[in-house]
Tab-separated table of C-alpha atoms in Angstrom:
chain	number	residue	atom	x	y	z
A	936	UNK	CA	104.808	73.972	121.591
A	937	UNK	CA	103.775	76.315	119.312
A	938	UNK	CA	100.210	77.940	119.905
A	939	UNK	CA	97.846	80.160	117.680
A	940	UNK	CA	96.252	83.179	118.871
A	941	UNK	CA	94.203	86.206	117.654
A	942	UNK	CA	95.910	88.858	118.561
A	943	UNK	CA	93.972	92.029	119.674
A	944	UNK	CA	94.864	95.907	120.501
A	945	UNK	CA	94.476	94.677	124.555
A	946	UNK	CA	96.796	91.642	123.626
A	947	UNK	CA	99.879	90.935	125.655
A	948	UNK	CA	101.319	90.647	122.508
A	949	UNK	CA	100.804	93.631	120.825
A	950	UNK	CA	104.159	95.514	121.372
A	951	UNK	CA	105.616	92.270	119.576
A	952	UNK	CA	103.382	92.101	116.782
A	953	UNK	CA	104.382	96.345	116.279
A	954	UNK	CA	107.989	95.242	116.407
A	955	UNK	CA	108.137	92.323	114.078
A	956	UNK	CA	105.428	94.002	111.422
A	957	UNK	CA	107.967	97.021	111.792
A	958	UNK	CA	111.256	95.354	111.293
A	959	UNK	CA	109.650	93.031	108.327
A	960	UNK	CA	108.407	95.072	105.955
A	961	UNK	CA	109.191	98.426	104.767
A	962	UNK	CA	106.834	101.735	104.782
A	963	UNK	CA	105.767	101.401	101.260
A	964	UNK	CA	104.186	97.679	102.329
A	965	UNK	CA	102.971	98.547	105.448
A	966	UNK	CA	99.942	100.495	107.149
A	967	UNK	CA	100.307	103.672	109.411
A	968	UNK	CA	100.365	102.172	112.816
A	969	UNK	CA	97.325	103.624	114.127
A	970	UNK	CA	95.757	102.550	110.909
A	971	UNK	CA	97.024	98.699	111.461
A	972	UNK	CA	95.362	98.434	115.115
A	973	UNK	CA	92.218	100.107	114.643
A	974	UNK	CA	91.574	97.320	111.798
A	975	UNK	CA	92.456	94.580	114.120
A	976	UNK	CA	89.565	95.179	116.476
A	977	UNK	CA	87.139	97.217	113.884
A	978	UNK	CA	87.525	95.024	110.484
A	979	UNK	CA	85.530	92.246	110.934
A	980	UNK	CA	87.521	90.810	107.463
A	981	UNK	CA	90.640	91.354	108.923
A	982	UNK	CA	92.773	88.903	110.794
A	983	UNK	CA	95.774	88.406	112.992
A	984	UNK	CA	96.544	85.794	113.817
A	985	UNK	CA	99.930	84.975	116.396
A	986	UNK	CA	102.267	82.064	116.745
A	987	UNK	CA	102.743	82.323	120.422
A	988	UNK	CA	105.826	79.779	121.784
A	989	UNK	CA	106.494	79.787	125.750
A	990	UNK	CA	104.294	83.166	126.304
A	991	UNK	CA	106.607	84.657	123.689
A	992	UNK	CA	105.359	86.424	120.248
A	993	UNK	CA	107.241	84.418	117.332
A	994	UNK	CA	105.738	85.423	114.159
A	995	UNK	CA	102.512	86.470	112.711
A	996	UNK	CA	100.340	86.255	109.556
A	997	UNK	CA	97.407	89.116	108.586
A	998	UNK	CA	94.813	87.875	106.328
A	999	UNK	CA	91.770	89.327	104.722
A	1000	UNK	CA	88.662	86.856	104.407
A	1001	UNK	CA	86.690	88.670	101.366
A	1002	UNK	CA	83.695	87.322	98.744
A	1003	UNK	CA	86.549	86.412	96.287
A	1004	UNK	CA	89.466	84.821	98.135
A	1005	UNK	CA	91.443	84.991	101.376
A	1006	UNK	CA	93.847	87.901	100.817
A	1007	UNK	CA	97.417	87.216	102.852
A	1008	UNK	CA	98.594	90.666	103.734
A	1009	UNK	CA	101.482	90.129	106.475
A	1010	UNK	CA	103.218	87.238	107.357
A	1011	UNK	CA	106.508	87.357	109.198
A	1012	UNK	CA	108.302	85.094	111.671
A	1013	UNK	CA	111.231	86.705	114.131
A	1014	UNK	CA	114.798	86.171	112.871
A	1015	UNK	CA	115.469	83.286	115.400
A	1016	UNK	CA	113.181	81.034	114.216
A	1017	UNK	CA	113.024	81.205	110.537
A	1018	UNK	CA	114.127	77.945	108.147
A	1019	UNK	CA	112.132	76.111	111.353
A	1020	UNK	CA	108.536	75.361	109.430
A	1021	UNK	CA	106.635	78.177	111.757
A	1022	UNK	CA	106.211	80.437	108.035
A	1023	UNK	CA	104.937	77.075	106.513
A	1024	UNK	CA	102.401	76.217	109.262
A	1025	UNK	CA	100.692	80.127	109.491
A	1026	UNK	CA	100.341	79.619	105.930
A	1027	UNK	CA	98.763	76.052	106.351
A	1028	UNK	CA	96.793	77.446	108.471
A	1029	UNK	CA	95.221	80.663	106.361
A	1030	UNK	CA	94.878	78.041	103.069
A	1031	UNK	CA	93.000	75.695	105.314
A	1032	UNK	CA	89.944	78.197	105.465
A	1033	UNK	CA	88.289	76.975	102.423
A	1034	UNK	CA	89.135	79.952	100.399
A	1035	UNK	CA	91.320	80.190	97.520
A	1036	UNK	CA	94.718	82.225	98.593
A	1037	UNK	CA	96.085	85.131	97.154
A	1038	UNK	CA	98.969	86.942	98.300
A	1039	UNK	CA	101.691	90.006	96.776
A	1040	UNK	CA	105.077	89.195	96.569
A	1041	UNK	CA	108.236	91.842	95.964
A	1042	UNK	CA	109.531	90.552	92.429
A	1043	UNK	CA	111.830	88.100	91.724
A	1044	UNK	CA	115.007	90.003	90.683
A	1045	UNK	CA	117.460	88.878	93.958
A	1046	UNK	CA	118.712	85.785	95.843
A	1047	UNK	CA	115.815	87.611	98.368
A	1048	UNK	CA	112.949	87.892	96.345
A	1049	UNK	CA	113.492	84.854	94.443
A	1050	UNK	CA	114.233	82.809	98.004
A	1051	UNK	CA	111.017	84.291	99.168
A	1052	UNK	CA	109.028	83.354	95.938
A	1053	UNK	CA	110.264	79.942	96.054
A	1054	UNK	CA	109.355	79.286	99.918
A	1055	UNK	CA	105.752	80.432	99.044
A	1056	UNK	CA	105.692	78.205	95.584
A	1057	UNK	CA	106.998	75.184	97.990
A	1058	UNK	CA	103.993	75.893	99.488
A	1059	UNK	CA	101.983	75.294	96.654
A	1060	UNK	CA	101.212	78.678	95.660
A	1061	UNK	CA	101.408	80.061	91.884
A	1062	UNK	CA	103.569	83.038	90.505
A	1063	UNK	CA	100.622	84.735	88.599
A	1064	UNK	CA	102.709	86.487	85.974
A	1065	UNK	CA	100.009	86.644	83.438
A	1066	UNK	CA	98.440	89.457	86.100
A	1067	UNK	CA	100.474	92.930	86.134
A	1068	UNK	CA	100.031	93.944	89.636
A	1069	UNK	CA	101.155	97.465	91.402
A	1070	UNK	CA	100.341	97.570	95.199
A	1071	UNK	CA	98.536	100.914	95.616
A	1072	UNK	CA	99.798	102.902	98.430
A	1073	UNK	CA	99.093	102.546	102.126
A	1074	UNK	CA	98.568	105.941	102.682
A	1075	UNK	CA	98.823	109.438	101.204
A	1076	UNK	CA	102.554	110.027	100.136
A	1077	UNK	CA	103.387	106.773	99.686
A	1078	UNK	CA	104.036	105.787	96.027
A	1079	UNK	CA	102.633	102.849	94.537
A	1080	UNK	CA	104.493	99.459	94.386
A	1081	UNK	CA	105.745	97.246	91.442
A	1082	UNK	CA	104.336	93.669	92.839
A	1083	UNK	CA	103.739	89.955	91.805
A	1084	UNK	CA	100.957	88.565	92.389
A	1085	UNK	CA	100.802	84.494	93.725
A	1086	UNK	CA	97.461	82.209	94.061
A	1087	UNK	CA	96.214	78.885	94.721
A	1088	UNK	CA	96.280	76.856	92.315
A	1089	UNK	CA	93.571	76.321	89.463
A	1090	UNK	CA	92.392	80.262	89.939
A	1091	UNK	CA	91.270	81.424	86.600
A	1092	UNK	CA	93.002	84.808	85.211
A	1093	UNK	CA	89.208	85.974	85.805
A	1094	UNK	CA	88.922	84.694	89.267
A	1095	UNK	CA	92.408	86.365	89.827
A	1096	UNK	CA	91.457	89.633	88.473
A	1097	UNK	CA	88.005	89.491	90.478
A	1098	UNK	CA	90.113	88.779	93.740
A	1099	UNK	CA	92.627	91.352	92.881
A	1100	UNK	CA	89.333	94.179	91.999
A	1101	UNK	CA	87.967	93.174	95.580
A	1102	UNK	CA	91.230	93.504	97.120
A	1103	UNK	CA	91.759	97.015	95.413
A	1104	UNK	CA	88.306	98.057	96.767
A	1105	UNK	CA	87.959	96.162	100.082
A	1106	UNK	CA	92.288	96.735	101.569
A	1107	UNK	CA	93.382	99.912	99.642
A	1108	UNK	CA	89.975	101.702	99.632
A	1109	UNK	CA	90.697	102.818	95.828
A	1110	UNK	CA	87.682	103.924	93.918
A	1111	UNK	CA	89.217	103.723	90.336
């Protein structure tokens, strides 16, 4: 049975969570590692939330709670147990808050992208193409990445570009 858990930097789990957020997602999407755990303890916005199965880390989804929406930054589920429903049910989970749901998404251009677009419209999110969207860097160095953005449904292009100004402010810390 699977259980859900906030993870924390004293967590059992942590040295999962590292592992899985490392082998999901490339530098360019992905915080500095010491930047990543001092958030999970320090940002009272932030989330983490862990699908724990028999003591054992099996994915995890980061979220944001801000004024405009609920910002999904990370979600990832170990190799084993994908195509089960665990990616499905953190996702439940995070548009069960009350808020609407916005999330970035790699373009469609490959079976990849397009597979992962498609589990997260099956899931009744929204391909916002009407809203060009570049992810801006993690940290120093990094460049800037081409991004889609997807939303709840019945988010107005204004509520969407509110969401997406709070995200640029609140996540990236950009000024501009």
């Amino acid at each position: 049975m699977i259980n859900y858990n906030k993870i924390s930097k004293k967590s059992s789990h942590i040295a999962n969570f590292q592992s899985l957020y490392f082998e999901n997602f490339p530098a360019s999407e992905r915080r500095d590692w010491d930047q990543e755990v001092a958030l999970i303890d320090e940002e009272d916005r932030f989330h983490l939330l862990g699908a724990i199965d028999d003591g054992a880390l099996v994915g995890f989804i980061s979220y944001w709670m801000l004024e405009e929406c609920c910002y999904i930054e990370h979600l990832a589920v170990s190799a084993p147990r994908r195509c089960a429903g665990l990616g499905g049910s953190l996702l439940r989970h995070v548009a069960g808050l009350g808020m609407p749901v916005l999330l970035e998404v790699e373009p469609p251009v490959d079976e990849i992208t397009r597979r992962r677009v498609a589990f997260y419209q099956s899931h009744g999110l929204l391909l916002r193409d009407e809203v060009p969207y570049i992810q801006p860097p993690y940290s120093p160095g990094l460049p800037p990445v081409p991004m889609c953005i997807m939303t709840s449904p019945g988010m107005t292009v204004s509520q969407v570009t509110a969401c997406v100004e709070e995200l640029r402010r609140v996540v990236y810390r950009c000024s501009e």
